[in-house]
Coordinates of C-alpha atoms in Angstrom, one line a residue:
M1 CA 0.0 0.0 0.0
N2 CA 1.5 3.3 -1.1
I3 CA -0.6 5.6 1.0
Q4 CA -0.3 5.5 4.8
P5 CA -3.0 6.9 7.1
V6 CA -2.3 10.1 9.1
Y7 CA -4.9 9.2 11.7
D8 CA -4.5 6.7 14.5
S9 CA -7.4 4.4 13.9
L10 CA -11.0 3.9 12.9
P11 CA -13.8 4.8 13.7
F12 CA -13.4 8.5 14.1
S13 CA -14.8 10.2 17.2
W14 CA -16.9 13.4 17.6
E15 CA -15.8 13.9 21.2
K16 CA -12.9 16.3 20.4
K17 CA -15.2 18.6 18.5
S18 CA -17.6 21.2 19.9
L19 CA -21.3 20.6 19.4
E20 CA -21.5 23.5 17.0
T21 CA -18.7 22.0 14.9
V22 CA -20.3 18.6 14.8
Q23 CA -23.6 20.1 13.6
N24 CA -21.8 22.1 10.9
D25 CA -19.8 19.2 9.7
C26 CA -22.9 17.0 9.5
Q27 CA -24.9 19.6 7.7
W28 CA -22.0 20.2 5.3
L29 CA -21.6 16.5 4.4
E30 CA -25.4 16.1 4.0
S31 CA -25.4 19.1 1.7
I32 CA -22.8 17.5 -0.5
I33 CA -24.8 14.3 -0.6
R34 CA -28.0 16.2 -1.6
N35 CA -26.4 18.3 -4.3
A36 CA -23.9 15.8 -5.8
A37 CA -24.6 13.1 -8.4
P38 CA -24.9 9.7 -6.7
F39 CA -21.8 7.6 -7.0
S40 CA -19.7 10.5 -8.3
D41 CA -16.3 11.3 -6.9
G42 CA -17.6 14.0 -4.5
W43 CA -20.6 12.0 -3.4
V44 CA -18.5 9.0 -2.6
K45 CA -15.9 10.9 -0.6
A46 CA -18.6 12.6 1.5
R47 CA -20.2 9.1 2.2
I48 CA -16.8 7.7 3.2
V49 CA -16.3 10.4 5.9
Q50 CA -19.9 9.8 7.1
L51 CA -19.2 6.0 7.4
A52 CA -16.1 6.7 9.4
Y53 CA -18.1 8.4 12.2
P54 CA -20.7 7.0 14.6
V55 CA -24.0 8.6 15.0
P56 CA -23.5 12.2 16.1
P57 CA -24.1 13.0 19.8
N58 CA -27.2 14.7 21.2
V59 CA -29.4 13.4 18.3
V60 CA -32.0 10.7 18.1
P61 CA -30.3 7.6 16.5
T62 CA -32.9 6.9 13.8
P63 CA -32.5 3.9 11.4
E64 CA -31.6 6.4 8.7
L65 CA -28.8 8.0 10.8
R66 CA -27.5 4.5 11.7
R67 CA -27.2 3.7 8.0
T68 CA -25.4 7.0 7.3
Y69 CA -23.1 7.1 10.3
Q70 CA -22.0 3.5 10.9
G71 CA -18.6 4.1 12.6
L72 CA -16.9 1.3 10.6
T73 CA -13.6 0.1 12.0
S74 CA -11.6 -0.5 8.8
E75 CA -11.0 1.1 5.4
A76 CA -11.8 -2.1 3.7
A77 CA -15.2 -2.2 5.3
I78 CA -15.9 1.4 4.2
A79 CA -14.9 0.6 0.7
Q80 CA -17.1 -2.5 0.6
T81 CA -20.1 -0.6 2.1
I82 CA -19.8 2.1 -0.6
L83 CA -19.7 -0.5 -3.4
S84 CA -22.7 -2.4 -1.8
L85 CA -24.8 0.8 -2.1
C86 CA -24.6 0.5 -5.9
E87 CA -27.1 -2.0 -7.1
N88 CA -25.4 -2.5 -10.5
L89 CA -21.7 -2.1 -10.5
D90 CA -21.5 -3.0 -14.2
E91 CA -23.1 0.3 -14.8
Y92 CA -20.4 2.1 -12.8
P93 CA -17.2 0.4 -13.9
Y94 CA -14.9 3.3 -12.8
L95 CA -16.5 3.3 -9.4
A96 CA -15.8 -0.4 -9.0
K97 CA -12.2 0.1 -10.2
T98 CA -11.4 3.1 -8.1
V99 CA -13.0 2.8 -4.7
N100 CA -10.8 0.5 -2.7
E101 CA -8.9 0.6 0.7
E102 CA -6.2 3.0 -0.7
Y103 CA -8.9 5.4 -2.0
V104 CA -10.6 5.4 1.4
I105 CA -7.3 6.2 3.2
D106 CA -6.5 9.0 0.8
T107 CA -10.0 10.5 1.4
L108 CA -9.8 10.3 5.2
N109 CA -6.3 11.7 5.2
H110 CA -7.5 14.8 3.4
W111 CA -10.4 15.1 5.9
K112 CA -8.0 15.0 8.8
N113 CA -5.6 17.4 7.2
K114 CA -8.4 19.8 6.6
K115 CA -7.9 19.6 2.8
F116 CA -11.2 17.8 2.0
T117 CA -12.6 20.6 -0.1
Q118 CA -9.5 20.8 -2.3
A119 CA -9.5 17.0 -2.8
S120 CA -13.2 16.4 -3.4
A121 CA -14.8 19.6 -4.6
R122 CA -15.3 20.0 -8.4
N123 CA -17.2 22.8 -9.9
F124 CA -18.8 20.6 -12.5
E125 CA -20.2 17.1 -13.0
V126 CA -20.3 14.8 -16.0
Y127 CA -23.1 12.5 -17.1
A128 CA -23.4 10.0 -19.9
S129 CA -26.5 9.5 -21.9
R130 CA -28.2 6.1 -21.4
Q131 CA -29.5 6.2 -24.9
F132 CA -26.5 7.3 -27.0
K133 CA -22.9 6.4 -26.4
N134 CA -21.6 9.6 -27.9
V135 CA -23.9 12.0 -25.9
F136 CA -22.8 13.5 -22.6
L137 CA -23.9 16.2 -20.2
V138 CA -21.8 18.6 -18.1
T139 CA -23.4 20.6 -15.3
S140 CA -22.1 23.4 -13.1
T141 CA -22.4 22.5 -9.4
A142 CA -23.3 26.0 -8.4
P143 CA -26.9 26.2 -7.2
T144 CA -29.2 29.0 -8.3
S145 CA -29.6 30.1 -4.6
L146 CA -27.8 29.4 -1.4
H147 CA -31.0 27.9 0.1
I148 CA -32.1 25.8 -2.8
N149 CA -30.7 22.4 -3.6
R150 CA -29.5 21.6 -7.1
K151 CA -31.8 19.8 -9.5
L152 CA -29.9 16.8 -10.9
P153 CA -30.4 15.5 -14.4
P154 CA -33.1 12.8 -14.8
S155 CA -31.5 9.5 -13.8
A156 CA -33.6 7.7 -16.4
S157 CA -31.8 9.6 -19.2
F158 CA -28.3 10.3 -17.8
R159 CA -25.8 8.2 -15.7
P160 CA -23.3 10.2 -13.6
L161 CA -19.7 9.5 -14.4
F162 CA -17.3 9.1 -11.4
N163 CA -15.2 12.0 -12.5
I164 CA -13.4 13.7 -15.4
N165 CA -10.9 10.9 -15.6
E166 CA -13.7 8.4 -16.5
L167 CA -14.7 10.7 -19.4
A168 CA -11.1 10.9 -20.5
E169 CA -10.9 7.1 -20.5
I170 CA -14.1 6.8 -22.5
M171 CA -12.8 9.3 -25.1
R172 CA -9.5 7.4 -25.4
A173 CA -11.2 4.0 -25.6
R174 CA -13.5 5.2 -28.4
S175 CA -10.8 7.2 -30.2
C176 CA -12.7 10.5 -29.8
A177 CA -11.6 12.9 -32.6
R178 CA -14.2 15.6 -32.3
L179 CA -16.1 17.2 -29.4
T180 CA -19.1 19.5 -29.8
L181 CA -20.3 21.4 -26.7
R182 CA -23.6 23.3 -26.7
T183 CA -24.8 25.6 -23.9
H184 CA -28.0 27.5 -23.3
G185 CA -29.0 31.1 -22.6
Y186 CA -31.0 33.2 -20.2
A187 CA -34.0 31.8 -18.3
S188 CA -33.2 28.1 -19.1
P189 CA -33.7 26.0 -15.9
F190 CA -32.7 22.4 -16.0
Q191 CA -36.0 20.9 -17.2
I192 CA -36.2 23.2 -20.2
F193 CA -32.6 22.7 -21.2
Y194 CA -32.7 18.9 -20.9
K195 CA -35.8 18.7 -23.0
F196 CA -34.2 20.7 -25.9
F197 CA -30.9 19.0 -25.5
I198 CA -32.4 15.5 -25.7
A199 CA -34.3 16.5 -28.8
E200 CA -31.1 17.8 -30.4
A201 CA -29.3 14.6 -29.5
N202 CA -32.0 12.6 -31.2
A203 CA -31.9 14.8 -34.3
L204 CA -28.1 14.6 -34.5
N205 CA -28.2 10.8 -34.2
N206 CA -31.2 10.6 -36.5
Y207 CA -33.1 8.7 -33.9
T208 CA -36.8 8.2 -34.3
P209 CA -39.0 5.3 -33.1
E210 CA -39.3 4.2 -36.8
T211 CA -35.6 4.4 -37.9
K212 CA -34.2 3.1 -34.5
N213 CA -31.1 5.4 -34.8
S214 CA -30.2 5.4 -38.5
Q215 CA -26.6 6.1 -39.2
R216 CA -27.2 8.3 -42.3
E217 CA -25.8 11.8 -41.6
S218 CA -25.5 11.3 -37.9
L219 CA -22.8 11.6 -35.3
S220 CA -20.2 9.0 -35.4
E221 CA -18.9 7.1 -32.4
H222 CA -15.8 9.2 -32.6
H223 CA -17.7 12.5 -32.3
F224 CA -19.0 13.4 -28.8
Y225 CA -22.0 15.8 -28.3
I226 CA -21.9 17.4 -24.9
G227 CA -24.5 19.7 -23.4
Y228 CA -23.4 22.2 -20.7
H229 CA -25.9 23.5 -18.2
W230 CA -25.0 26.4 -15.9
P231 CA -27.3 27.6 -13.1
S232 CA -30.0 29.5 -14.9
E233 CA -33.5 29.9 -13.4
Q234 CA -37.1 30.4 -14.4
P235 CA -38.3 34.0 -14.2
I236 CA -41.0 34.8 -11.6
F237 CA -41.7 31.2 -10.4
S238 CA -38.2 30.1 -9.5
P239 CA -38.1 29.0 -5.8
G240 CA -34.8 30.7 -5.3
L241 CA -36.4 34.1 -5.9
W242 CA -38.7 33.8 -3.0
V243 CA -37.1 31.5 -0.4
D244 CA -34.3 34.1 0.1
F245 CA -36.8 36.3 1.8
R246 CA -37.3 33.8 4.6
Y247 CA -33.6 33.7 5.5
N248 CA -32.5 37.4 5.0
W249 CA -35.0 39.6 6.9
E250 CA -32.2 42.0 8.1
V251 CA -31.0 42.5 4.5
I252 CA -34.6 43.1 3.4
L253 CA -35.2 45.6 6.2
K254 CA -32.0 47.4 5.2
F255 CA -33.1 47.5 1.6
L256 CA -36.6 48.8 2.5
F257 CA -35.0 51.4 4.8
L258 CA -32.8 52.7 1.9
I259 CA -35.7 52.8 -0.5
F260 CA -37.9 54.7 2.0
G261 CA -35.1 57.1 2.7
F262 CA -34.5 58.0 -0.9
A263 CA -38.3 58.2 -1.5
S264 CA -38.6 60.6 1.5
I265 CA -35.8 62.8 0.2
F266 CA -37.3 62.9 -3.3
G267 CA -40.7 63.7 -1.9
I268 CA -39.4 66.6 0.2
F269 CA -37.4 68.1 -2.7
L270 CA -40.5 67.9 -4.9
Y271 CA -42.6 69.6 -2.2
L272 CA -40.1 72.4 -1.8
F273 CA -39.9 72.8 -5.6
L274 CA -43.7 73.2 -5.8
K275 CA -43.7 75.6 -2.8
L276 CA -40.9 77.8 -4.2
F277 CA -42.3 78.1 -7.7
I278 CA -45.9 78.8 -6.8
P279 CA -45.2 82.5 -6.0
L280 CA -43.2 82.9 -9.2
M281 CA -46.1 81.5 -11.2
A282 CA -48.3 84.2 -9.7
I283 CA -45.9 87.0 -10.8
F284 CA -45.8 85.9 -14.4
A285 CA -49.5 84.8 -14.7
F286 CA -50.7 88.3 -15.7
L287 CA -48.5 88.4 -18.8
P288 CA -50.2 87.9 -22.2
G289 CA -50.0 84.3 -23.4
L290 CA -49.0 83.0 -19.9
A291 CA -52.4 82.7 -18.4
I292 CA -52.0 78.9 -18.4
L293 CA -49.5 79.4 -15.6
N294 CA -52.4 80.4 -13.4
Q295 CA -54.0 77.1 -13.9
W296 CA -50.8 75.3 -13.2
R297 CA -50.4 77.4 -10.0
N298 CA -53.8 76.2 -8.8
F299 CA -52.9 72.6 -9.6
S300 CA -49.5 73.0 -7.8
S301 CA -51.2 74.4 -4.7
Q302 CA -53.4 71.4 -4.4
V303 CA -50.5 69.0 -4.9
S304 CA -48.4 70.9 -2.3
I305 CA -51.1 70.6 0.2
T306 CA -51.1 66.8 0.0
W307 CA -47.3 66.5 -0.4
Y308 CA -47.2 63.7 2.2
W309 CA -48.7 61.4 -0.4
L310 CA -45.7 61.7 -2.6
V311 CA -43.4 59.7 -0.3
P312 CA -45.5 56.5 -0.1
V313 CA -46.4 56.6 -3.9
V314 CA -42.7 57.0 -4.8
F315 CA -41.7 54.3 -2.3
V316 CA -44.2 51.8 -3.7
L317 CA -43.3 52.5 -7.4
W318 CA -39.6 52.2 -6.7
L319 CA -40.2 49.0 -4.7
L320 CA -42.3 47.5 -7.5
L321 CA -39.6 48.4 -10.1
M322 CA -36.8 46.9 -8.1
Q323 CA -38.8 43.7 -7.5
I324 CA -39.8 43.4 -11.2
L325 CA -36.1 43.7 -12.2
R326 CA -35.3 41.0 -9.6
I327 CA -38.0 38.4 -10.6
V328 CA -37.2 38.6 -14.3
V329 CA -33.8 37.2 -13.2
Y330 CA -31.9 38.7 -16.1
Q331 CA -29.2 40.3 -14.1
R332 CA -29.1 37.2 -11.8
D333 CA -28.5 34.9 -14.8
R334 CA -26.0 37.3 -16.2
Y335 CA -24.0 37.3 -13.0
R336 CA -24.1 33.5 -12.8
S337 CA -23.1 33.0 -16.4
L338 CA -20.0 35.2 -16.0
H339 CA -18.9 34.2 -12.5
Y340 CA -20.2 30.6 -12.2
G341 CA -20.8 29.2 -15.7
A342 CA -17.7 30.5 -17.5
P343 CA -15.1 29.5 -14.8
D344 CA -16.7 26.1 -14.3
L345 CA -16.7 25.3 -18.0
A346 CA -13.1 26.5 -18.3
E347 CA -12.2 24.2 -15.4
F348 CA -13.9 21.3 -17.3
F349 CA -11.7 21.8 -20.3
W350 CA -8.4 22.2 -18.5
R351 CA -9.1 19.2 -16.3
L352 CA -10.1 17.2 -19.3
D353 CA -6.8 18.1 -21.0
K354 CA -5.0 17.2 -17.7
A355 CA -6.8 13.8 -17.6
L356 CA -5.9 13.1 -21.2
N357 CA -2.3 13.9 -20.4
K358 CA -2.3 11.6 -17.4
L359 CA -3.6 8.7 -19.6
N360 CA -0.9 9.6 -22.1
K361 CA 1.9 9.3 -19.5
Q362 CA 0.5 6.1 -18.3
E363 CA 0.7 4.7 -21.8
N364 CA 4.3 5.9 -22.0
E365 CA 3.6 8.1 -25.0
H366 CA 5.6 11.2 -25.9
I367 CA 3.6 14.4 -25.6
T368 CA 5.9 16.7 -27.6
E369 CA 4.4 18.1 -30.8
Q370 CA 7.3 16.8 -32.8
V371 CA 6.3 13.2 -32.3
K372 CA 2.6 13.4 -31.4
P373 CA 0.5 12.6 -34.5
N374 CA -2.3 15.1 -35.4
S375 CA -4.8 12.3 -35.1
K376 CA -4.3 12.5 -31.3
F377 CA -5.7 16.0 -31.2
I378 CA -9.4 16.4 -30.4
S379 CA -11.2 19.2 -32.3
V380 CA -13.6 21.2 -30.2
N381 CA -16.8 22.9 -31.5
L382 CA -18.5 25.4 -29.2
I383 CA -22.2 26.3 -29.7
G384 CA -23.9 29.0 -27.6
H385 CA -27.3 30.6 -27.5
S386 CA -28.1 34.1 -26.2
M387 CA -26.4 34.7 -22.9
G388 CA -24.6 31.4 -23.3
C389 CA -22.6 33.1 -26.1
L390 CA -21.3 35.6 -23.5
L391 CA -20.4 32.7 -21.3
L392 CA -18.4 31.0 -24.1
V393 CA -16.5 34.1 -25.0
N394 CA -15.5 34.6 -21.3
T395 CA -14.6 30.9 -21.1
L396 CA -12.3 31.4 -24.1
R397 CA -10.8 34.4 -22.3
I398 CA -10.0 32.3 -19.2
L399 CA -8.6 29.4 -21.3
S400 CA -6.6 31.9 -23.4
D401 CA -5.1 33.4 -20.2
R402 CA -4.3 29.9 -18.8
F403 CA -2.8 28.4 -22.0
G404 CA -1.2 31.5 -23.4
K405 CA -2.4 34.5 -25.3
D406 CA -2.4 34.6 -29.0
D407 CA -0.2 37.7 -29.0
E408 CA 2.6 35.4 -27.8
T409 CA 2.4 33.1 -30.8
D410 CA 3.0 33.4 -34.5
L411 CA -0.2 34.9 -35.9
N412 CA 0.8 34.1 -39.4
S413 CA 0.8 30.4 -38.6
N414 CA -2.1 28.0 -38.0
E415 CA -0.1 26.2 -35.4
G416 CA -0.2 26.9 -31.7
Y417 CA -2.7 29.7 -31.1
E418 CA -5.8 27.5 -31.6
K419 CA -4.9 24.9 -29.0
I420 CA -6.3 24.4 -25.5
G421 CA -3.5 22.7 -23.6
D422 CA -1.9 19.7 -25.3
W423 CA -4.9 17.7 -26.6
L424 CA -7.7 20.0 -27.5
I425 CA -7.9 22.3 -30.6
L426 CA -10.6 25.0 -31.1
D427 CA -12.4 24.5 -34.3
K428 CA -15.8 26.1 -34.8
L429 CA -17.4 28.7 -32.6
I430 CA -21.2 29.1 -33.4
L431 CA -23.0 32.0 -31.8
A432 CA -26.8 31.9 -32.0
A433 CA -28.6 35.1 -31.1
P434 CA -25.6 36.2 -29.0
D435 CA -26.6 38.6 -26.1
I436 CA -23.3 40.4 -26.6
P437 CA -22.9 44.2 -27.1
L438 CA -22.1 45.0 -30.7
E439 CA -19.4 47.4 -29.5
F440 CA -17.5 44.5 -28.0
L441 CA -16.2 43.7 -31.4
R442 CA -15.2 47.2 -32.5
E443 CA -11.7 48.4 -32.5
G444 CA -10.3 49.6 -29.1
R445 CA -13.0 47.9 -27.1
N446 CA -12.6 44.9 -24.8
N447 CA -9.5 43.4 -26.3
Y448 CA -10.0 40.2 -24.4
V449 CA -12.8 39.3 -26.8
R450 CA -10.6 39.8 -29.7
S451 CA -7.8 37.7 -28.1
A452 CA -10.2 34.9 -27.2
M453 CA -12.4 34.6 -30.2
R454 CA -9.6 34.7 -32.8
R455 CA -8.3 31.4 -31.4
C456 CA -11.2 29.6 -33.1
R457 CA -10.6 28.4 -36.7
E458 CA -14.1 29.4 -37.8
I459 CA -16.8 31.6 -36.3
Y460 CA -20.4 31.5 -37.3
L461 CA -23.0 34.1 -36.3
L462 CA -26.7 33.2 -36.4
S463 CA -28.6 36.4 -36.0
S464 CA -32.0 37.9 -36.6
D465 CA -33.1 41.5 -36.9
R466 CA -36.5 40.5 -35.6
D467 CA -35.3 39.0 -32.3
L468 CA -37.6 40.9 -29.9
V469 CA -35.9 39.7 -26.8
L470 CA -32.5 41.2 -27.8
R471 CA -34.1 44.2 -29.5
Y472 CA -36.2 45.4 -26.6
L473 CA -35.9 43.4 -23.4
S474 CA -32.1 43.2 -23.5
T475 CA -32.0 47.0 -23.9
L476 CA -34.1 47.4 -20.7
G477 CA -32.2 44.8 -18.8
N478 CA -28.7 46.2 -19.7
W479 CA -29.7 49.9 -19.4
F480 CA -27.9 50.5 -16.1
S481 CA -25.2 47.8 -16.4
E482 CA -23.5 48.5 -19.7
P483 CA -20.8 51.2 -19.9
S484 CA -22.6 53.1 -22.7
I485 CA -26.2 53.5 -23.9
E486 CA -25.1 52.2 -27.4
M487 CA -23.9 49.0 -25.8
S488 CA -27.2 48.3 -24.2
G489 CA -29.2 49.1 -27.4
Y490 CA -27.2 47.3 -30.1
R491 CA -26.7 43.5 -29.6
L492 CA -24.7 41.2 -31.8
G493 CA -27.7 38.9 -32.2
N494 CA -29.6 41.6 -34.0
V495 CA -27.2 41.9 -36.9
Y496 CA -28.8 41.3 -40.3
L497 CA -27.5 41.2 -43.9
Q498 CA -28.6 44.1 -46.1
P499 CA -28.6 43.4 -49.8
T500 CA -26.2 45.6 -51.8
S501 CA -26.6 47.1 -55.3
P502 CA -25.9 44.9 -58.3
S503 CA -22.7 46.9 -59.0
D504 CA -21.3 46.0 -55.6
D505 CA -18.7 43.2 -55.4
V506 CA -20.4 41.5 -52.4
P507 CA -24.1 40.5 -52.2
Y508 CA -24.7 41.6 -48.6
R509 CA -23.3 43.8 -45.8
P510 CA -23.9 43.5 -42.1
F511 CA -26.2 46.1 -40.6
V512 CA -28.0 46.6 -37.3
R513 CA -31.4 48.4 -36.8
N514 CA -32.3 50.8 -33.9
M515 CA -36.0 51.6 -34.0
F516 CA -36.7 52.6 -37.6
R517 CA -33.4 53.2 -39.4
S518 CA -30.4 51.0 -39.8
Q519 CA -26.7 51.6 -39.7
P520 CA -23.6 49.6 -40.7
A521 CA -22.8 47.0 -38.0
V522 CA -19.1 47.9 -38.2
K523 CA -17.3 51.0 -39.4
P524 CA -14.6 50.3 -42.0
T525 CA -11.2 50.8 -40.2
S526 CA -8.0 48.9 -40.3
A527 CA -8.9 47.3 -36.9
C528 CA -12.2 45.6 -37.8
D529 CA -10.5 42.3 -38.5
L530 CA -12.6 40.4 -35.9
F531 CA -15.8 41.2 -37.9
E532 CA -14.0 39.8 -41.0
L533 CA -13.6 36.4 -39.2
F534 CA -17.4 36.0 -39.0
N535 CA -19.5 33.8 -41.3
Y536 CA -22.9 35.5 -41.2
I537 CA -26.1 33.6 -41.4
D538 CA -29.1 36.0 -41.3
C539 CA -32.2 34.2 -40.1
S540 CA -34.4 37.2 -39.8
E541 CA -37.1 36.0 -42.3
M542 CA -36.9 32.3 -41.4
E543 CA -40.1 30.6 -40.4
G544 CA -40.1 29.9 -36.6
L545 CA -38.3 33.2 -35.9
N546 CA -40.6 35.4 -38.0
S547 CA -44.2 35.4 -39.0
V548 CA -44.3 38.5 -41.2
K549 CA -43.5 38.1 -44.9
L550 CA -42.7 41.7 -45.6
P551 CA -39.4 43.3 -46.6
L552 CA -38.0 45.5 -43.8
N553 CA -38.1 49.3 -44.3
E554 CA -38.6 52.4 -42.2
T555 CA -42.4 52.5 -42.4
N556 CA -43.2 48.9 -41.5
S557 CA -40.4 48.0 -39.0
I558 CA -42.5 48.6 -35.9
V559 CA -45.5 46.8 -37.5
I560 CA -43.3 43.8 -38.1
D561 CA -42.2 43.8 -34.5
T562 CA -45.7 44.2 -33.2
V563 CA -47.1 41.3 -35.3
N564 CA -44.3 39.0 -34.3
F565 CA -44.8 40.0 -30.6
I566 CA -48.5 39.0 -30.9
S567 CA -47.6 35.7 -32.6
S568 CA -45.1 35.0 -29.8
I569 CA -47.8 35.4 -27.2
F570 CA -49.9 32.7 -28.9
K571 CA -46.8 30.4 -29.2
K572 CA -46.7 30.4 -32.9
L573 CA -43.0 31.3 -33.0
D574 CA -40.0 32.0 -30.9
T575 CA -38.1 35.0 -32.2
H576 CA -35.2 34.3 -29.9
G577 CA -34.9 30.6 -29.4
G578 CA -36.2 29.1 -32.7
Y579 CA -32.6 28.5 -34.0
F580 CA -32.6 25.1 -32.2
F581 CA -35.9 23.8 -33.4
T582 CA -34.9 20.6 -35.1
D583 CA -37.2 21.1 -38.1
T584 CA -35.8 24.5 -39.2
P585 CA -33.4 25.1 -42.1
V586 CA -30.8 26.7 -39.8
F587 CA -30.7 23.6 -37.6
T588 CA -30.0 21.6 -40.7
I589 CA -27.0 23.9 -41.4
L590 CA -25.9 23.5 -37.8
K591 CA -26.1 19.7 -38.0
L592 CA -24.1 19.6 -41.3
L593 CA -21.5 22.0 -39.9
I594 CA -21.1 19.9 -36.8
L595 CA -20.8 16.7 -38.9
E596 CA -18.2 18.3 -41.2
K597 CA -20.6 17.7 -44.2
L598 CA -20.2 21.4 -45.2
Q599 CA -16.5 22.0 -46.1
T600 CA -16.7 25.2 -48.1
P601 CA -18.8 28.4 -48.0
D602 CA -20.1 27.6 -51.5
E603 CA -21.7 24.4 -50.1
I604 CA -23.6 26.5 -47.5
A605 CA -24.7 29.0 -50.2
Q606 CA -26.0 26.1 -52.3
L607 CA -27.8 24.6 -49.3
I608 CA -29.7 27.8 -48.5
A609 CA -30.5 28.7 -52.1
G610 CA -34.2 29.4 -52.5
S611 CA -34.7 29.8 -48.7
T612 CA -35.2 32.9 -46.6
L613 CA -31.7 32.6 -45.1
R614 CA -28.9 34.9 -46.2
F615 CA -25.2 34.0 -46.0
L616 CA -22.1 36.0 -46.1
P617 CA -18.8 34.0 -45.7
S618 CA -15.8 35.3 -43.9
Y619 CA -13.4 35.4 -46.8
L620 CA -15.1 38.4 -48.3
N621 CA -13.5 41.7 -47.4
F622 CA -15.8 44.2 -45.6
N623 CA -13.1 46.8 -45.1
R624 CA -14.3 49.1 -47.8
P625 CA -16.2 52.4 -47.8
Q626 CA -19.9 51.7 -47.2
K627 CA -23.1 53.7 -47.9
T628 CA -25.9 53.7 -45.4
P629 CA -28.9 52.3 -47.2
N630 CA -32.4 52.2 -45.9
P631 CA -33.4 49.3 -43.6

């Protein structure tokens, strides 16, 4: 045995700990069990610690507690008990191979050395589909609220893997050559994302009850499709929105005190304003043409008499506004995507690369680029929707910082700057309705986006001018959070392709509409190279995203938005999320791009010929003087 215990013997005792410490430890371990996938690495380690202790003191020893805290006297007994909890070890081969006496000693050593969190905590979990061998699921372990337990994927559809090492072994055993990861956007709780993800997996594998998983134009066994779910929540009805009120009364009272204080100050200043200007109105009221001031003076006098009504009215209105902004969960989801979702996904990729490296060393292979064949590399496609695109861009920034920035490599070469570690290479980045400010991609703005996104070999932008969520709701949600008004009003997902004149050398140019008129999406400068990397697919007039068959112009733009809004209410279309409906033309393009069936821009152009989609490939040069046509 290579690992020696740092503790004296088993079982462990609670006697040397205070009652408060015992209660906190028990609650902590139970929280890990509730929020971790059964038979995953973190779950197993928490159960090992529980089995090493007897029933905590000062509690009623119920049958359930006796099964949880058994106070076992040997590491072998703990390992055997863990394995006995699994009804079918054939379904969990890595668990059966890993959990042994040495694994138990290592876990208990970390517990005694107060390094249990570092040894067991992972910010993500990995699941394997029970239906398809090439479909997996990665979930962030961050909950939507401190007081709400995580919702785990349905066990009937997904089996939890022990850890990232098991996924690496599966990838190596099946000679995985390509990995496509797809993530969701705002207001996508687990049940909504899993439903769409399973439908996409069925479509990509051509699975129907009739065909029984036909192999024609479907994912191969060497191409893994992975869904990534970060902690998004349902607006209005999410339990995390309301359960916080029960645990944070002092914070709520402080918030109400501040709102009432500001409402009082505002009401007092408004009262003083009315009182001071009433005499001035009386002076000027006799002048010709200003008799209306006398009427305003009478009105002001009445208001000033009842000024004390101003404070409660302002207080209630501000309180309603603050609560509405809270229950739509836009800013909450944005925070979680940037500070939970992106770091957790970046950790998944670098741990995967580390696990592949570990396997490589165990097989005594050389890892230098000079001797490693290209077939060993795994190409990575990233697909994001809405706020998930912002998450992917920030994930690329984190990975770029960890594995080296592209300004440290030879930008004239295709080697080096597209890699994530030693085994993963960025291939396609597909952004569908990205909830990203248009200004992020302009020169002199947010260079981390430029540094991160240019690491991808190809970038595809799926956008729609008629996306109402980005056009209006995103403007409202980002009004007080973006550095400039223009950034809150112009989103990358609203870019559309404006046809050019027959004399022009390109068929379309990218534009963005405000309310009525449009303007070029990018101004021609020598630093707009990032826009030139995009392959634009304009889905504005596609069925499923749009219900109005009218060409866009200044006079009918608001009419089109109004009709589409009414159609959205009756569930006839989804102007924001229809890109992933499996029966739409754009999903067909997505599928063929993922499957490497479309190798050239000309093949995409031929595929969409005769449809409402518009395509502008990246090889065309946009850096020319542009006129500003009508919308």
